[in-house]
Amino acid sequence: MTMMDGFGRRTLLAGAGVLAAPAVRAQAPWPSRPVRLVVPFPPGGSNDVVARPLAERLQQKLGQPVVIENRAGAGGAIGASNVAQSPVDGYTLMVSSSSFATTSVSQRVPWGVLENFTPVALLARSPFIVIVNNDLPVRSIQDLVRLAKERPGRIDYGTSGPGGINHFVTEYFAQRAGVQMNHVPYRGTGPAVTDLVAGHIQLMITTLPSAAGVVRDGRVRLLAYSAEGIPAGAPAAPQVKDSGLDYDIAIWWGLFAPHGLPAPILERLNAEANVALRDPDMARLYQGEGATPSPGTPAQFADMLRADIARWREVAQLANIRIE
C-alpha cells in the first residue's frame, strides 16, 4: 500500500503503517581484495628488502594478495604523497625508513609524517657504523673528535647525497661532538665508499651492509656503532656513546597507512606484523640487511617518530640542510 507524503512523494507502507527501512548493503569484512604495499624507493634497496618478506607473511595471514608497488623519486616523497592521498580503507600501506622523517624536514612536501600517516608498526632497527680511511691517524671516537677539533673543516666526510639520512646522522655527530667537518655528497653510497678506501675522503657514517665488504677486508677502519642492536656476526666495536659522546642513533624501517586508519584494521595489521617479525626465518632475512626485528605497538612507534622528527628538524636548522 502507498500514500503521498508532504512532499508529493509516494511512501511505501509496511504492515500496520510502519515505514519500510531502506535496504542496507552489508560491508565486506576487511580485507576482501588485494592490499597494495607501496615502497617509495627503487627495487633492491633496504626498504624493498624489508618490505618483501613482510608482504609474503601478511598475504598468508590476511588471505589476500599483498602487492609490492615501487614508487621511487624525490627521496621517497613521491611514493609517500601517493599513499597520503589514498583512501583510508586498509588497502594501501607503505614501508619506509628513517629517510621518511628526514625528507619531511628537509624538503617542501605536501604532507607531514604524523599529520597525514598512521604509524602501524615499527619493523626493524639497525645501528650505523663510523668508518674512516686507514691512513687517518685515529683509532677511536675520542681520537676522531680530537683530530677534528685540531683540523676544523678539514676532515671530509662522504654521504649518498645531500639531505639523505647519512648526511643527517653525520651532521648530528658533528653537532654532538662540537666539531666542523666538510660534507662531500655523492650519487649513492657505493661511490662514497670507493673514495673512502682510496683516501679521497676520510670519514663515513653509513649502514653496515653498504660497507660490509671493505670493513670485513680491513680496507677501512671501523671505529664504532651508532647504537645498540649490533647484528649477529658483525665485527666487534664499541658504541659511540661508550666514548662519552651524547650520540645514539639507529636507522629504522616501519609500516604506515594513510592517516585515520580505522582502529580494528590498525590493530589487526600491527598484530600480524608483530607475528611476522617473530618468525626466525624473517629475522634471518632482516639480519642479512644488518637489521634487528623490533615488534611493538602503534603508540610506541608514534612516540619514536615524534622524537626522531624533532631531532632531525633541529639538525636541519643548525646545519642548514634544505633540498629545494
PDB file of C-alpha atoms in Angstrom:
ATOM      1  CA  MET A   1       0.000   0.000   0.000  1.00  0.00           C
ATOM      2  CA  THR A   2       1.256   3.517  -0.802  1.00  0.00           C
ATOM      3  CA  MET A   3       0.338   7.065   0.201  1.00  0.00           C
ATOM      4  CA  MET A   4       1.552  10.546  -0.727  1.00  0.00           C
ATOM      5  CA  ASP A   5       3.869  12.271   1.756  1.00  0.00           C
ATOM      6  CA  GLY A   6       4.005  16.006   2.411  1.00  0.00           C
ATOM      7  CA  PHE A   7       6.398  16.491  -0.496  1.00  0.00           C
ATOM      8  CA  GLY A   8       4.223  14.687  -3.027  1.00  0.00           C
ATOM      9  CA  ARG A   9       6.383  11.534  -2.947  1.00  0.00           C
ATOM     10  CA  ARG A  10       4.997   8.008  -2.744  1.00  0.00           C
ATOM     11  CA  THR A  11       5.837   6.284   0.536  1.00  0.00           C
ATOM     12  CA  LEU A  12       5.600   2.541   0.988  1.00  0.00           C
ATOM     13  CA  LEU A  13       3.609   1.375   3.993  1.00  0.00           C
ATOM     14  CA  ALA A  14       4.546  -1.958   5.518  1.00  0.00           C
ATOM     15  CA  GLY A  15       2.394  -3.939   7.914  1.00  0.00           C
ATOM     16  CA  ALA A  16       0.335  -1.745  10.184  1.00  0.00           C
ATOM     17  CA  GLY A  17       1.537   1.636   8.905  1.00  0.00           C
ATOM     18  CA  VAL A  18       5.295   1.244   9.689  1.00  0.00           C
ATOM     19  CA  LEU A  19       7.683   2.773   7.150  1.00  0.00           C
ATOM     20  CA  ALA A  20       9.776   0.109   5.499  1.00  0.00           C
ATOM     21  CA  ALA A  21      13.512   0.523   6.243  1.00  0.00           C
ATOM     22  CA  PRO A  22      15.761   1.004   3.218  1.00  0.00           C
ATOM     23  CA  ALA A  23      17.807  -1.987   2.243  1.00  0.00           C
ATOM     24  CA  VAL A  24      21.313  -1.904   3.828  1.00  0.00           C
ATOM     25  CA  ARG A  25      24.187  -3.428   1.917  1.00  0.00           C
ATOM     26  CA  ALA A  26      26.473  -5.342   4.269  1.00  0.00           C
ATOM     27  CA  GLN A  27      30.062  -4.119   4.144  1.00  0.00           C
ATOM     28  CA  ALA A  28      32.509  -6.819   3.221  1.00  0.00           C
ATOM     29  CA  PRO A  29      34.937  -7.688   6.034  1.00  0.00           C
ATOM     30  CA  TRP A  30      38.482  -6.382   5.641  1.00  0.00           C
ATOM     31  CA  PRO A  31      40.371  -7.459   3.634  1.00  0.00           C
ATOM     32  CA  SER A  32      38.145  -8.648   0.814  1.00  0.00           C
ATOM     33  CA  ARG A  33      40.510  -7.726  -2.062  1.00  0.00           C
ATOM     34  CA  PRO A  34      44.269  -7.269  -2.700  1.00  0.00           C
ATOM     35  CA  VAL A  35      46.280  -4.902  -0.497  1.00  0.00           C
ATOM     36  CA  ARG A  36      48.782  -2.517  -2.111  1.00  0.00           C
ATOM     37  CA  LEU A  37      52.109  -2.116  -0.277  1.00  0.00           C
ATOM     38  CA  VAL A  38      53.980   0.930  -1.591  1.00  0.00           C
ATOM     39  CA  VAL A  39      57.770   1.129  -1.315  1.00  0.00           C
ATOM     40  CA  PRO A  40      58.766   4.722  -2.175  1.00  0.00           C
ATOM     41  CA  PHE A  41      62.224   3.660  -3.368  1.00  0.00           C
ATOM     42  CA  PRO A  42      63.601   1.540  -6.230  1.00  0.00           C
ATOM     43  CA  PRO A  43      63.643  -2.272  -6.089  1.00  0.00           C
ATOM     44  CA  GLY A  44      66.647  -3.817  -4.379  1.00  0.00           C
ATOM     45  CA  GLY A  45      67.221  -1.148  -1.730  1.00  0.00           C
ATOM     46  CA  SER A  46      66.884  -1.693   2.003  1.00  0.00           C
ATOM     47  CA  ASN A  47      63.226  -0.593   2.073  1.00  0.00           C
ATOM     48  CA  ASP A  48      62.432  -3.134  -0.624  1.00  0.00           C
ATOM     49  CA  VAL A  49      64.388  -5.861   1.175  1.00  0.00           C
ATOM     50  CA  VAL A  50      62.434  -5.207   4.373  1.00  0.00           C
ATOM     51  CA  ALA A  51      59.042  -4.959   2.630  1.00  0.00           C
ATOM     52  CA  ARG A  52      59.054  -8.130   0.526  1.00  0.00           C
ATOM     53  CA  PRO A  53      59.265 -10.805   3.263  1.00  0.00           C
ATOM     54  CA  LEU A  54      56.712  -8.804   5.254  1.00  0.00           C
ATOM     55  CA  ALA A  55      54.344  -8.780   2.265  1.00  0.00           C
ATOM     56  CA  GLU A  56      54.658 -12.557   1.891  1.00  0.00           C
ATOM     57  CA  ARG A  57      53.751 -13.183   5.517  1.00  0.00           C
ATOM     58  CA  LEU A  58      50.933 -10.640   5.600  1.00  0.00           C
ATOM     59  CA  GLN A  59      49.482 -12.267   2.492  1.00  0.00           C
ATOM     60  CA  GLN A  60      49.434 -15.641   4.263  1.00  0.00           C
ATOM     61  CA  LYS A  61      47.772 -14.174   7.356  1.00  0.00           C
ATOM     62  CA  LEU A  62      45.263 -11.891   5.607  1.00  0.00           C
ATOM     63  CA  GLY A  63      44.201 -14.357   2.909  1.00  0.00           C
ATOM     64  CA  GLN A  64      44.529 -11.732   0.175  1.00  0.00           C
ATOM     65  CA  PRO A  65      47.381 -10.795  -2.185  1.00  0.00           C
ATOM     66  CA  VAL A  66      49.718  -8.127  -0.818  1.00  0.00           C
ATOM     67  CA  VAL A  67      51.229  -6.492  -3.891  1.00  0.00           C
ATOM     68  CA  ILE A  68      54.506  -4.540  -3.727  1.00  0.00           C
ATOM     69  CA  GLU A  69      54.481  -1.307  -5.728  1.00  0.00           C
ATOM     70  CA  ASN A  70      57.774   0.591  -6.044  1.00  0.00           C
ATOM     71  CA  ARG A  71      57.162   4.339  -6.492  1.00  0.00           C
ATOM     72  CA  ALA A  72      60.591   5.935  -6.344  1.00  0.00           C
ATOM     73  CA  GLY A  73      61.607   9.569  -6.603  1.00  0.00           C
ATOM     74  CA  ALA A  74      62.455  12.707  -4.593  1.00  0.00           C
ATOM     75  CA  GLY A  75      63.930  10.810  -1.652  1.00  0.00           C
ATOM     76  CA  GLY A  76      60.716   8.841  -1.138  1.00  0.00           C
ATOM     77  CA  ALA A  77      58.459  11.894  -1.292  1.00  0.00           C
ATOM     78  CA  ILE A  78      56.638  10.845  -4.477  1.00  0.00           C
ATOM     79  CA  GLY A  79      55.547   7.455  -3.186  1.00  0.00           C
ATOM     80  CA  ALA A  80      54.627   8.920   0.192  1.00  0.00           C
ATOM     81  CA  SER A  81      52.449  11.568  -1.487  1.00  0.00           C
ATOM     82  CA  ASN A  82      50.586   8.832  -3.342  1.00  0.00           C
ATOM     83  CA  VAL A  83      49.906   6.964  -0.110  1.00  0.00           C
ATOM     84  CA  ALA A  84      48.844  10.108   1.763  1.00  0.00           C
ATOM     85  CA  GLN A  85      46.187  10.758  -0.904  1.00  0.00           C
ATOM     86  CA  SER A  86      44.872   7.185  -0.949  1.00  0.00           C
ATOM     87  CA  PRO A  87      41.567   6.071   0.636  1.00  0.00           C
ATOM     88  CA  VAL A  88      41.779   5.275   4.332  1.00  0.00           C
ATOM     89  CA  ASP A  89      40.425   1.751   3.974  1.00  0.00           C
ATOM     90  CA  GLY A  90      43.370  -0.528   4.759  1.00  0.00           C
ATOM     91  CA  TYR A  91      44.053  -1.362   1.122  1.00  0.00           C
ATOM     92  CA  THR A  92      47.040   0.980   0.742  1.00  0.00           C
ATOM     93  CA  LEU A  93      50.073   0.614   3.011  1.00  0.00           C
ATOM     94  CA  MET A  94      53.673   1.792   2.855  1.00  0.00           C
ATOM     95  CA  VAL A  95      57.059   0.609   4.096  1.00  0.00           C
ATOM     96  CA  SER A  96      59.553   3.420   4.588  1.00  0.00           C
ATOM     97  CA  SER A  97      62.595   4.186   6.707  1.00  0.00           C
ATOM     98  CA  SER A  98      64.343   6.948   8.631  1.00  0.00           C
ATOM     99  CA  SER A  99      64.688   8.932   5.415  1.00  0.00           C
ATOM    100  CA  PHE A 100      60.899   9.407   5.581  1.00  0.00           C
ATOM    101  CA  ALA A 101      61.459  11.616   8.635  1.00  0.00           C
ATOM    102  CA  THR A 102      64.497  13.460   7.245  1.00  0.00           C
ATOM    103  CA  THR A 103      62.713  14.161   3.944  1.00  0.00           C
ATOM    104  CA  SER A 104      59.811  15.711   5.854  1.00  0.00           C
ATOM    105  CA  VAL A 105      62.104  18.324   7.445  1.00  0.00           C
ATOM    106  CA  SER A 106      64.487  18.974   4.533  1.00  0.00           C
ATOM    107  CA  GLN A 107      62.117  19.136   1.549  1.00  0.00           C
ATOM    108  CA  ARG A 108      58.936  21.022   0.770  1.00  0.00           C
ATOM    109  CA  VAL A 109      56.401  18.180   0.761  1.00  0.00           C
ATOM    110  CA  PRO A 110      52.577  18.316   0.854  1.00  0.00           C
ATOM    111  CA  TRP A 111      52.345  16.011   3.857  1.00  0.00           C
ATOM    112  CA  GLY A 112      53.561  15.540   7.405  1.00  0.00           C
ATOM    113  CA  VAL A 113      54.655  12.192   8.795  1.00  0.00           C
ATOM    114  CA  LEU A 114      52.224  12.206  11.719  1.00  0.00           C
ATOM    115  CA  GLU A 115      49.651  14.568  10.218  1.00  0.00           C
ATOM    116  CA  ASN A 116      48.982  12.509   7.089  1.00  0.00           C
ATOM    117  CA  PHE A 117      50.004   8.959   8.015  1.00  0.00           C
ATOM    118  CA  THR A 118      49.093   6.329  10.585  1.00  0.00           C
ATOM    119  CA  PRO A 119      52.172   4.627  12.102  1.00  0.00           C
ATOM    120  CA  VAL A 120      51.191   0.946  12.042  1.00  0.00           C
ATOM    121  CA  ALA A 121      54.287  -0.933  13.174  1.00  0.00           C
ATOM    122  CA  LEU A 122      57.990  -0.417  13.701  1.00  0.00           C
ATOM    123  CA  LEU A 123      59.571  -3.263  11.736  1.00  0.00           C
ATOM    124  CA  ALA A 124      63.326  -3.161  12.358  1.00  0.00           C
ATOM    125  CA  ARG A 125      66.241  -1.053  13.517  1.00  0.00           C
ATOM    126  CA  SER A 126      69.963  -1.087  12.739  1.00  0.00           C
ATOM    127  CA  PRO A 127      72.914   0.908  14.043  1.00  0.00           C
ATOM    128  CA  PHE A 128      75.049   2.953  11.695  1.00  0.00           C
ATOM    129  CA  ILE A 129      78.813   2.394  11.557  1.00  0.00           C
ATOM    130  CA  VAL A 130      81.513   5.045  11.873  1.00  0.00           C
ATOM    131  CA  ILE A 131      84.326   4.160   9.463  1.00  0.00           C
ATOM    132  CA  VAL A 132      87.475   6.030   8.461  1.00  0.00           C
ATOM    133  CA  ASN A 133      90.212   5.726   5.874  1.00  0.00           C
ATOM    134  CA  ASN A 134      93.060   3.559   7.145  1.00  0.00           C
ATOM    135  CA  ASP A 135      95.567   6.403   6.786  1.00  0.00           C
ATOM    136  CA  LEU A 136      93.652   8.729   9.102  1.00  0.00           C
ATOM    137  CA  PRO A 137      95.588   8.695  12.410  1.00  0.00           C
ATOM    138  CA  VAL A 138      92.629   7.765  14.617  1.00  0.00           C
ATOM    139  CA  ARG A 139      91.639   4.504  16.290  1.00  0.00           C
ATOM    140  CA  SER A 140      88.708   5.605  18.438  1.00  0.00           C
ATOM    141  CA  ILE A 141      85.883   8.116  18.558  1.00  0.00           C
ATOM    142  CA  GLN A 142      87.916  10.142  21.063  1.00  0.00           C
ATOM    143  CA  ASP A 143      90.797  10.273  18.567  1.00  0.00           C
ATOM    144  CA  LEU A 144      88.429  11.344  15.772  1.00  0.00           C
ATOM    145  CA  VAL A 145      86.892  14.156  17.810  1.00  0.00           C
ATOM    146  CA  ARG A 146      90.311  15.382  18.927  1.00  0.00           C
ATOM    147  CA  LEU A 147      91.634  15.410  15.349  1.00  0.00           C
ATOM    148  CA  ALA A 148      88.511  17.153  14.031  1.00  0.00           C
ATOM    149  CA  LYS A 149      88.971  19.898  16.606  1.00  0.00           C
ATOM    150  CA  GLU A 150      92.601  20.283  15.576  1.00  0.00           C
ATOM    151  CA  ARG A 151      91.624  20.455  11.893  1.00  0.00           C
ATOM    152  CA  PRO A 152      88.299  22.322  11.743  1.00  0.00           C
ATOM    153  CA  GLY A 153      86.626  21.878   8.360  1.00  0.00           C
ATOM    154  CA  ARG A 154      89.494  19.770   7.003  1.00  0.00           C
ATOM    155  CA  ILE A 155      88.066  16.276   7.541  1.00  0.00           C
ATOM    156  CA  ASP A 156      85.957  15.348   4.527  1.00  0.00           C
ATOM    157  CA  TYR A 157      83.010  13.035   5.105  1.00  0.00           C
ATOM    158  CA  GLY A 158      81.050  11.343   2.324  1.00  0.00           C
ATOM    159  CA  THR A 159      77.333  10.659   2.015  1.00  0.00           C
ATOM    160  CA  SER A 160      74.930   9.181  -0.511  1.00  0.00           C
ATOM    161  CA  GLY A 161      73.678  12.690  -1.311  1.00  0.00           C
ATOM    162  CA  PRO A 162      72.571  15.981   0.241  1.00  0.00           C
ATOM    163  CA  GLY A 163      69.642  15.662   2.623  1.00  0.00           C
ATOM    164  CA  GLY A 164      69.931  11.877   2.902  1.00  0.00           C
ATOM    165  CA  ILE A 165      69.946  10.012   6.186  1.00  0.00           C
ATOM    166  CA  ASN A 166      73.771   9.682   6.074  1.00  0.00           C
ATOM    167  CA  HIS A 167      74.027  13.474   5.786  1.00  0.00           C
ATOM    168  CA  PHE A 168      71.785  13.926   8.814  1.00  0.00           C
ATOM    169  CA  VAL A 169      73.468  11.343  11.066  1.00  0.00           C
ATOM    170  CA  THR A 170      76.934  12.739  10.323  1.00  0.00           C
ATOM    171  CA  GLU A 171      75.913  16.342  10.926  1.00  0.00           C
ATOM    172  CA  TYR A 172      74.276  15.222  14.164  1.00  0.00           C
ATOM    173  CA  PHE A 173      77.559  13.570  15.166  1.00  0.00           C
ATOM    174  CA  ALA A 174      79.439  16.818  14.415  1.00  0.00           C
ATOM    175  CA  GLN A 175      76.936  18.844  16.436  1.00  0.00           C
ATOM    176  CA  ARG A 176      77.141  16.482  19.426  1.00  0.00           C
ATOM    177  CA  ALA A 177      80.945  16.463  19.271  1.00  0.00           C
ATOM    178  CA  GLY A 178      81.241  20.224  18.719  1.00  0.00           C
ATOM    179  CA  VAL A 179      83.324  19.884  15.549  1.00  0.00           C
ATOM    180  CA  GLN A 180      83.182  21.149  11.973  1.00  0.00           C
ATOM    181  CA  MET A 181      83.688  18.771   9.030  1.00  0.00           C
ATOM    182  CA  ASN A 182      83.343  19.140   5.276  1.00  0.00           C
ATOM    183  CA  HIS A 183      80.430  17.433   3.526  1.00  0.00           C
ATOM    184  CA  VAL A 184      81.194  15.694   0.209  1.00  0.00           C
ATOM    185  CA  PRO A 185      77.929  14.416  -1.337  1.00  0.00           C
ATOM    186  CA  TYR A 186      77.925  11.536  -3.840  1.00  0.00           C
ATOM    187  CA  ARG A 187      75.270   9.982  -6.045  1.00  0.00           C
ATOM    188  CA  GLY A 188      74.843   6.878  -3.955  1.00  0.00           C
ATOM    189  CA  THR A 189      76.715   5.177  -1.141  1.00  0.00           C
ATOM    190  CA  GLY A 190      78.862   2.946  -3.366  1.00  0.00           C
ATOM    191  CA  PRO A 191      80.959   5.741  -4.918  1.00  0.00           C
ATOM    192  CA  ALA A 192      81.449   7.308  -1.483  1.00  0.00           C
ATOM    193  CA  VAL A 193      82.748   4.023  -0.035  1.00  0.00           C
ATOM    194  CA  THR A 194      85.117   3.670  -3.006  1.00  0.00           C
ATOM    195  CA  ASP A 195      86.545   7.136  -2.377  1.00  0.00           C
ATOM    196  CA  LEU A 196      86.850   6.440   1.346  1.00  0.00           C
ATOM    197  CA  VAL A 197      89.013   3.404   0.609  1.00  0.00           C
ATOM    198  CA  ALA A 198      91.098   5.469  -1.838  1.00  0.00           C
ATOM    199  CA  GLY A 199      91.597   8.265   0.696  1.00  0.00           C
ATOM    200  CA  HIS A 200      89.768  10.975  -1.241  1.00  0.00           C
ATOM    201  CA  ILE A 201      87.515  11.379   1.820  1.00  0.00           C
ATOM    202  CA  GLN A 202      88.359  10.458   5.394  1.00  0.00           C
ATOM    203  CA  LEU A 203      85.073   9.540   7.106  1.00  0.00           C
ATOM    204  CA  MET A 204      81.651   7.961   6.582  1.00  0.00           C
ATOM    205  CA  ILE A 205      78.763   7.181   8.879  1.00  0.00           C
ATOM    206  CA  THR A 206      76.687   4.657   6.971  1.00  0.00           C
ATOM    207  CA  THR A 207      74.869   1.338   7.290  1.00  0.00           C
ATOM    208  CA  LEU A 208      76.822  -1.880   7.786  1.00  0.00           C
ATOM    209  CA  PRO A 209      75.522  -3.647   4.621  1.00  0.00           C
ATOM    210  CA  SER A 210      76.591  -0.711   2.426  1.00  0.00           C
ATOM    211  CA  ALA A 211      80.228  -1.114   3.525  1.00  0.00           C
ATOM    212  CA  ALA A 212      80.359  -4.693   4.848  1.00  0.00           C
ATOM    213  CA  GLY A 213      82.918  -5.878   2.290  1.00  0.00           C
ATOM    214  CA  VAL A 214      85.503  -3.154   2.887  1.00  0.00           C
ATOM    215  CA  VAL A 215      85.052  -3.448   6.667  1.00  0.00           C
ATOM    216  CA  ARG A 216      85.478  -7.221   6.557  1.00  0.00           C
ATOM    217  CA  ASP A 217      88.567  -6.982   4.348  1.00  0.00           C
ATOM    218  CA  GLY A 218      90.180  -4.312   6.520  1.00  0.00           C
ATOM    219  CA  ARG A 219      90.234  -1.713   3.734  1.00  0.00           C
ATOM    220  CA  VAL A 220      88.689   0.830   6.114  1.00  0.00           C
ATOM    221  CA  ARG A 221      88.810   1.114   9.898  1.00  0.00           C
ATOM    222  CA  LEU A 222      85.633   0.555  11.916  1.00  0.00           C
ATOM    223  CA  LEU A 223      85.622   2.881  14.919  1.00  0.00           C
ATOM    224  CA  ALA A 224      82.177   2.367  16.440  1.00  0.00           C
ATOM    225  CA  TYR A 225      78.482   1.601  16.059  1.00  0.00           C
ATOM    226  CA  SER A 226      75.965   4.412  16.498  1.00  0.00           C
ATOM    227  CA  ALA A 227      73.541   2.437  18.704  1.00  0.00           C
ATOM    228  CA  GLU A 228      72.864  -0.935  20.278  1.00  0.00           C
ATOM    229  CA  GLY A 229      71.480  -3.861  18.297  1.00  0.00           C
ATOM    230  CA  ILE A 230      74.704  -4.920  16.573  1.00  0.00           C
ATOM    231  CA  PRO A 231      73.758  -7.768  14.183  1.00  0.00           C
ATOM    232  CA  ALA A 232      74.958 -11.281  14.933  1.00  0.00           C
ATOM    233  CA  GLY A 233      78.284 -11.979  13.235  1.00  0.00           C
ATOM    234  CA  ALA A 234      79.114  -8.295  12.735  1.00  0.00           C
ATOM    235  CA  PRO A 235      82.650  -7.117  13.552  1.00  0.00           C
ATOM    236  CA  ALA A 236      83.207  -6.119  17.156  1.00  0.00           C
ATOM    237  CA  ALA A 237      83.415  -2.419  18.011  1.00  0.00           C
ATOM    238  CA  PRO A 238      82.184  -0.164  20.824  1.00  0.00           C
ATOM    239  CA  GLN A 239      79.192   2.157  20.601  1.00  0.00           C
ATOM    240  CA  VAL A 240      79.768   5.865  20.046  1.00  0.00           C
ATOM    241  CA  LYS A 241      78.140   6.649  23.386  1.00  0.00           C
ATOM    242  CA  ASP A 242      80.773   4.485  25.119  1.00  0.00           C
ATOM    243  CA  SER A 243      83.211   7.296  24.328  1.00  0.00           C
ATOM    244  CA  GLY A 244      81.176   9.671  26.469  1.00  0.00           C
ATOM    245  CA  LEU A 245      79.563  11.382  23.472  1.00  0.00           C
ATOM    246  CA  ASP A 246      75.805  12.037  23.623  1.00  0.00           C
ATOM    247  CA  TYR A 247      75.057  10.177  20.390  1.00  0.00           C
ATOM    248  CA  ASP A 248      72.694   7.231  19.985  1.00  0.00           C
ATOM    249  CA  ILE A 249      71.058   6.881  16.571  1.00  0.00           C
ATOM    250  CA  ALA A 250      69.727   3.908  14.598  1.00  0.00           C
ATOM    251  CA  ILE A 251      68.163   3.648  11.173  1.00  0.00           C
ATOM    252  CA  TRP A 252      64.624   2.242  11.281  1.00  0.00           C
ATOM    253  CA  TRP A 253      62.056   0.759   8.903  1.00  0.00           C
ATOM    254  CA  GLY A 254      58.324   0.935   9.539  1.00  0.00           C
ATOM    255  CA  LEU A 255      54.853   0.159   8.203  1.00  0.00           C
ATOM    256  CA  PHE A 256      52.468   3.065   7.555  1.00  0.00           C
ATOM    257  CA  ALA A 257      48.923   3.697   6.294  1.00  0.00           C
ATOM    258  CA  PRO A 258      47.082   6.903   5.362  1.00  0.00           C
ATOM    259  CA  HIS A 259      46.040   8.988   8.372  1.00  0.00           C
ATOM    260  CA  GLY A 260      42.878   7.890  10.191  1.00  0.00           C
ATOM    261  CA  LEU A 261      43.107   4.132   9.629  1.00  0.00           C
ATOM    262  CA  PRO A 262      40.143   2.507  11.461  1.00  0.00           C
ATOM    263  CA  ALA A 263      41.204   1.050  14.804  1.00  0.00           C
ATOM    264  CA  PRO A 264      40.183  -2.574  14.056  1.00  0.00           C
ATOM    265  CA  ILE A 265      42.301  -2.611  10.885  1.00  0.00           C
ATOM    266  CA  LEU A 266      45.206  -0.893  12.653  1.00  0.00           C
ATOM    267  CA  GLU A 267      45.138  -3.424  15.478  1.00  0.00           C
ATOM    268  CA  ARG A 268      44.938  -6.361  13.059  1.00  0.00           C
ATOM    269  CA  LEU A 269      47.818  -5.114  10.914  1.00  0.00           C
ATOM    270  CA  ASN A 270      50.014  -4.373  13.910  1.00  0.00           C
ATOM    271  CA  ALA A 271      49.332  -7.806  15.397  1.00  0.00           C
ATOM    272  CA  GLU A 272      50.071  -9.609  12.132  1.00  0.00           C
ATOM    273  CA  ALA A 273      53.241  -7.584  11.556  1.00  0.00           C
ATOM    274  CA  ASN A 274      54.485  -8.450  15.053  1.00  0.00           C
ATOM    275  CA  VAL A 275      53.815 -12.148  14.439  1.00  0.00           C
ATOM    276  CA  ALA A 276      55.837 -11.916  11.216  1.00  0.00           C
ATOM    277  CA  LEU A 277      58.707 -10.143  13.000  1.00  0.00           C
ATOM    278  CA  ARG A 278      58.970 -13.030  15.468  1.00  0.00           C
ATOM    279  CA  ASP A 279      59.411 -15.541  12.643  1.00  0.00           C
ATOM    280  CA  PRO A 280      63.025 -16.840  12.849  1.00  0.00           C
ATOM    281  CA  ASP A 281      63.280 -17.078   9.038  1.00  0.00           C
ATOM    282  CA  MET A 282      62.227 -13.453   8.646  1.00  0.00           C
ATOM    283  CA  ALA A 283      64.645 -12.416  11.388  1.00  0.00           C
ATOM    284  CA  ARG A 284      67.481 -14.026   9.433  1.00  0.00           C
ATOM    285  CA  LEU A 285      66.465 -12.146   6.277  1.00  0.00           C
ATOM    286  CA  TYR A 286      66.476  -8.854   8.174  1.00  0.00           C
ATOM    287  CA  GLN A 287      69.798  -9.627   9.840  1.00  0.00           C
ATOM    288  CA  GLY A 288      71.268 -10.006   6.355  1.00  0.00           C
ATOM    289  CA  GLU A 289      70.418  -6.305   5.946  1.00  0.00           C
ATOM    290  CA  GLY A 290      72.099  -5.595   9.278  1.00  0.00           C
ATOM    291  CA  ALA A 291      68.691  -5.048  10.892  1.00  0.00           C
ATOM    292  CA  THR A 292      67.049  -6.413  14.027  1.00  0.00           C
ATOM    293  CA  PRO A 293      63.264  -7.052  14.068  1.00  0.00           C
ATOM    294  CA  SER A 294      61.618  -4.650  16.531  1.00  0.00           C
ATOM    295  CA  PRO A 295      57.976  -5.541  17.300  1.00  0.00           C
ATOM    296  CA  GLY A 296      55.912  -3.045  19.281  1.00  0.00           C
ATOM    297  CA  THR A 297      52.674  -1.082  19.433  1.00  0.00           C
ATOM    298  CA  PRO A 298      51.498   1.725  17.126  1.00  0.00           C
ATOM    299  CA  ALA A 299      51.708   4.145  20.065  1.00  0.00           C
ATOM    300  CA  GLN A 300      55.342   3.245  20.731  1.00  0.00           C
ATOM    301  CA  PHE A 301      56.173   3.731  17.058  1.00  0.00           C
ATOM    302  CA  ALA A 302      54.419   7.112  17.003  1.00  0.00           C
ATOM    303  CA  ASP A 303      56.351   8.280  20.083  1.00  0.00           C
ATOM    304  CA  MET A 304      59.634   7.274  18.439  1.00  0.00           C
ATOM    305  CA  LEU A 305      58.673   9.189  15.297  1.00  0.00           C
ATOM    306  CA  ARG A 306      57.894  12.380  17.245  1.00  0.00           C
ATOM    307  CA  ALA A 307      61.332  12.281  18.867  1.00  0.00           C
ATOM    308  CA  ASP A 308      63.010  11.460  15.543  1.00  0.00           C
ATOM    309  CA  ILE A 309      61.345  14.316  13.665  1.00  0.00           C
ATOM    310  CA  ALA A 310      62.141  16.824  16.422  1.00  0.00           C
ATOM    311  CA  ARG A 311      65.804  15.781  16.371  1.00  0.00           C
ATOM    312  CA  TRP A 312      66.144  15.975  12.590  1.00  0.00           C
ATOM    313  CA  ARG A 313      64.354  19.313  12.417  1.00  0.00           C
ATOM    314  CA  GLU A 314      66.922  20.788  14.810  1.00  0.00           C
ATOM    315  CA  VAL A 315      69.812  19.215  12.870  1.00  0.00           C
ATOM    316  CA  ALA A 316      68.460  20.603   9.589  1.00  0.00           C
ATOM    317  CA  GLN A 317      68.188  24.100  11.050  1.00  0.00           C
ATOM    318  CA  LEU A 318      71.676  24.110  12.581  1.00  0.00           C
ATOM    319  CA  ALA A 319      73.359  22.586   9.511  1.00  0.00           C
ATOM    320  CA  ASN A 320      71.186  24.490   7.006  1.00  0.00           C
ATOM    321  CA  ILE A 321      70.064  21.269   5.291  1.00  0.00           C
ATOM    322  CA  ARG A 322      67.392  22.190   2.756  1.00  0.00           C
ATOM    323  CA  ILE A 323      66.649  20.482  -0.548  1.00  0.00           C
ATOM    324  CA  GLU A 324      64.641  22.592  -2.996  1.00  0.00           C
TER     325      GLU A 324
END
